[in-house]
Amino acid sequence: GAFVDGSIGSRLKELDQAFLDALEDPSFQQELTDLLRRYVGRPSALTFCANLSSRLGRGARLYLKREDLNHTGSHKINNTMGQALLAKKMGKTRVIAETGAGQHGVATATAAAVLGLSCTVYMGARDMERQRLNVFRMKALNAEVKAVAKGSQTLKEATDEAFRDYIASSDYTHYLIG
C-alpha cells in the first residue's frame, strides 16, 4: 500500500497505468531502445582493466561498465529518456525536475530537447552558484532553470518547489523525479 495525498493520487494512478501499458507496447519498447542506442550510446562500453586484474591475481578479469561515456556523462540519461518518452506518450507537453549538482537537470533537459518537450528545472540558488557549468548546459538545451532562494537554497527546497509546480500543472506536466 501507499499513502499519497489526494492532489496527486489520481495522477500517480494514470502514470502507473501508462507505465504498465508501455511495458506491453512493442512500439514504445522499440522507440526507447532506438533512443538509448542511437542517442544515449547504449549499451555502455565495458573496459577491461588489465592493471587491476593483474594486481588481483588468480586469473581475475576485472571490467568496468562505462556509464560515464553515455551522452551527458552519467547513468541519469537512461532514466530521463525513458520517463520523458513515457510523458510524451501520455500527452504531456512539459517535464519538470529538481537537481542539486546539476547532472539530473542536464539529463532531463537533454531528454526534453530530443523529444520536443518543454522543460523546467528547479535548483537551489546556492547549488546554482556552485554548479554554474551545469546551469549553462541546461539553459543551452532550452530548459528554464528556476533558482529557489528559500531555506538552505539547496536540493530539498528545489524538490519542494518542483512538487508545488507539479500539483498545479499535472494536466500537461510530468515530474521527472531524479
Short mmCIF file of C-alpha atoms in Angstrom, two decimals:
data_model
loop_
_atom_site.label_atom_id
_atom_site.label_comp_id
_atom_site.label_asym_id
_atom_site.label_seq_id
_atom_site.Cartn_x
_atom_site.Cartn_y
_atom_site.Cartn_z
CA GLY A 1 0.00 0.00 0.00
CA ALA A 2 0.90 3.64 -0.15
CA PHE A 3 -0.26 6.89 1.35
CA VAL A 4 -0.48 9.61 -1.27
CA ASP A 5 -2.07 13.00 -0.92
CA GLY A 6 -5.30 13.25 -2.90
CA SER A 7 -3.96 16.10 -5.01
CA ILE A 8 -1.63 13.73 -6.88
CA GLY A 9 -3.14 10.29 -6.24
CA SER A 10 -5.10 10.21 -9.50
CA ARG A 11 -2.02 11.35 -11.44
CA LEU A 12 0.04 8.53 -9.95
CA LYS A 13 -2.64 6.03 -10.98
CA GLU A 14 -2.56 7.50 -14.50
CA LEU A 15 1.24 7.20 -14.54
CA ASP A 16 1.13 3.63 -13.23
CA GLN A 17 -1.31 2.59 -15.97
CA ALA A 18 0.73 4.33 -18.69
CA PHE A 19 3.85 2.54 -17.46
CA LEU A 20 2.12 -0.85 -17.50
CA ASP A 21 0.80 -0.13 -21.00
CA ALA A 22 4.29 0.88 -22.18
CA LEU A 23 5.74 -2.37 -20.86
CA GLU A 24 3.36 -4.27 -23.14
CA ASP A 25 3.70 -1.94 -26.16
CA PRO A 26 6.32 -3.19 -28.64
CA SER A 27 6.42 0.18 -30.44
CA PHE A 28 7.20 2.03 -27.18
CA GLN A 29 9.89 -0.51 -26.31
CA GLN A 30 11.42 -0.22 -29.79
CA GLU A 31 11.42 3.58 -29.72
CA LEU A 32 13.09 3.62 -26.30
CA THR A 33 15.66 1.04 -27.39
CA ASP A 34 16.43 3.08 -30.51
CA LEU A 35 16.82 6.30 -28.48
CA LEU A 36 19.11 4.60 -25.98
CA ARG A 37 21.24 3.08 -28.74
CA ARG A 38 21.39 5.97 -31.23
CA TYR A 39 21.33 8.94 -28.90
CA VAL A 40 22.50 7.86 -25.46
CA GLY A 41 25.22 5.46 -26.57
CA ARG A 42 23.96 2.21 -25.07
CA PRO A 43 24.83 -0.45 -24.48
CA SER A 44 27.50 1.12 -22.32
CA ALA A 45 31.02 0.06 -23.11
CA LEU A 46 32.85 -2.44 -20.94
CA THR A 47 36.50 -1.66 -20.38
CA PHE A 48 38.91 -4.41 -19.38
CA CYS A 49 41.13 -3.24 -16.51
CA ALA A 50 44.34 -5.11 -17.24
CA ASN A 51 46.41 -3.49 -14.49
CA LEU A 52 43.83 -4.04 -11.76
CA SER A 53 43.17 -7.58 -12.97
CA SER A 54 46.85 -8.48 -12.76
CA ARG A 55 47.12 -6.97 -9.28
CA LEU A 56 44.17 -9.07 -8.13
CA GLY A 57 45.85 -12.23 -9.46
CA ARG A 58 44.37 -15.74 -9.55
CA GLY A 59 43.06 -15.26 -13.09
CA ALA A 60 40.86 -12.29 -12.18
CA ARG A 61 39.45 -10.35 -15.10
CA LEU A 62 38.01 -7.02 -13.94
CA TYR A 63 35.81 -4.90 -16.23
CA LEU A 64 34.23 -1.50 -15.67
CA LYS A 65 30.85 -0.63 -17.15
CA ARG A 66 31.43 2.84 -18.62
CA GLU A 67 28.21 4.75 -17.92
CA ASP A 68 30.36 7.90 -17.94
CA LEU A 69 30.60 7.53 -21.72
CA ASN A 70 26.82 7.91 -22.15
CA HIS A 71 25.62 11.18 -23.63
CA THR A 72 25.59 13.79 -20.80
CA GLY A 73 28.26 11.82 -18.92
CA SER A 74 26.29 9.68 -16.49
CA HIS A 75 23.71 6.95 -15.98
CA LYS A 76 21.00 9.57 -15.44
CA ILE A 77 20.20 9.88 -19.14
CA ASN A 78 18.85 6.29 -19.13
CA ASN A 79 16.17 7.24 -16.58
CA THR A 80 15.31 10.61 -18.06
CA MET A 81 14.98 9.36 -21.63
CA GLY A 82 12.57 6.62 -20.57
CA GLN A 83 10.48 8.90 -18.36
CA ALA A 84 10.36 11.70 -20.94
CA LEU A 85 9.28 9.28 -23.68
CA LEU A 86 6.55 7.94 -21.39
CA ALA A 87 5.43 11.50 -20.61
CA LYS A 88 5.20 12.29 -24.31
CA LYS A 89 3.16 9.13 -24.94
CA MET A 90 0.84 10.24 -22.12
CA GLY A 91 0.23 13.51 -23.97
CA LYS A 92 2.27 15.65 -21.60
CA THR A 93 3.97 18.63 -23.23
CA ARG A 94 6.23 19.63 -20.36
CA VAL A 95 8.61 17.98 -17.92
CA ILE A 96 9.93 19.36 -14.67
CA ALA A 97 12.77 18.18 -12.45
CA GLU A 98 14.78 19.06 -9.40
CA THR A 99 18.55 18.94 -9.24
CA GLY A 100 21.33 19.57 -6.78
CA ALA A 101 24.67 19.10 -8.54
CA GLY A 102 23.00 19.50 -11.91
CA GLN A 103 23.52 16.12 -13.62
CA HIS A 104 19.85 15.15 -13.35
CA GLY A 105 18.86 18.57 -14.64
CA VAL A 106 21.19 18.26 -17.62
CA ALA A 107 19.90 14.77 -18.42
CA THR A 108 16.28 15.92 -18.10
CA ALA A 109 16.89 18.97 -20.30
CA THR A 110 18.59 16.72 -22.87
CA ALA A 111 15.73 14.22 -22.99
CA ALA A 112 13.20 17.04 -23.25
CA ALA A 113 15.12 18.66 -26.11
CA VAL A 114 15.39 15.37 -28.02
CA LEU A 115 11.67 14.65 -27.62
CA GLY A 116 10.40 18.21 -28.19
CA LEU A 117 9.10 18.79 -24.67
CA SER A 118 9.20 21.99 -22.65
CA CYS A 119 11.45 21.71 -19.58
CA THR A 120 11.72 23.50 -16.25
CA VAL A 121 14.41 22.56 -13.73
CA TYR A 122 14.31 23.69 -10.10
CA MET A 123 17.66 24.23 -8.43
CA GLY A 124 18.65 25.81 -5.15
CA ALA A 125 20.28 29.23 -5.58
CA ARG A 126 23.40 28.06 -3.70
CA ASP A 127 23.64 24.97 -5.86
CA MET A 128 23.32 27.13 -8.98
CA GLU A 129 26.35 29.15 -7.89
CA ARG A 130 28.39 26.02 -7.23
CA GLN A 131 27.33 24.31 -10.46
CA ARG A 132 27.40 27.15 -12.99
CA LEU A 133 28.58 24.91 -15.84
CA ASN A 134 25.62 22.55 -15.47
CA VAL A 135 23.24 25.53 -15.27
CA PHE A 136 24.77 26.79 -18.53
CA ARG A 137 24.29 23.36 -20.13
CA MET A 138 20.63 23.17 -19.07
CA LYS A 139 19.93 26.63 -20.45
CA ALA A 140 21.78 25.79 -23.67
CA LEU A 141 19.34 22.88 -24.05
CA ASN A 142 16.47 25.40 -23.80
CA ALA A 143 15.44 24.47 -20.26
CA GLU A 144 14.16 27.10 -17.89
CA VAL A 145 16.25 26.88 -14.72
CA LYS A 146 14.44 28.32 -11.72
CA ALA A 147 16.51 29.40 -8.73
CA VAL A 148 14.99 28.53 -5.36
CA ALA A 149 16.06 31.08 -2.76
CA LYS A 150 14.15 29.67 0.23
CA GLY A 151 15.61 27.88 3.25
CA SER A 152 19.05 26.38 2.66
CA GLN A 153 18.72 27.16 -1.08
CA THR A 154 19.68 23.59 -1.99
CA LEU A 155 18.10 20.38 -3.27
CA LYS A 156 15.47 20.00 -0.53
CA GLU A 157 13.87 23.34 -1.35
CA ALA A 158 14.19 22.71 -5.09
CA THR A 159 12.28 19.46 -4.63
CA ASP A 160 9.54 21.23 -2.66
CA GLU A 161 9.13 23.81 -5.44
CA ALA A 162 9.04 21.13 -8.14
CA PHE A 163 6.23 19.33 -6.26
CA ARG A 164 4.28 22.57 -5.95
CA ASP A 165 4.62 23.13 -9.69
CA TYR A 166 3.59 19.55 -10.45
CA ILE A 167 0.46 19.74 -8.30
CA ALA A 168 -0.56 22.95 -10.08
CA SER A 169 0.21 21.78 -13.64
CA SER A 170 -0.11 17.97 -13.71
CA ASP A 171 -2.64 18.03 -16.54
CA TYR A 172 0.16 18.77 -19.00
CA THR A 173 3.31 18.23 -16.90
CA HIS A 174 5.27 15.16 -15.88
CA TYR A 175 7.55 15.43 -12.83
CA LEU A 176 10.66 13.60 -13.89
CA ILE A 177 11.97 12.68 -10.44
CA GLY A 178 15.70 12.07 -10.12
#
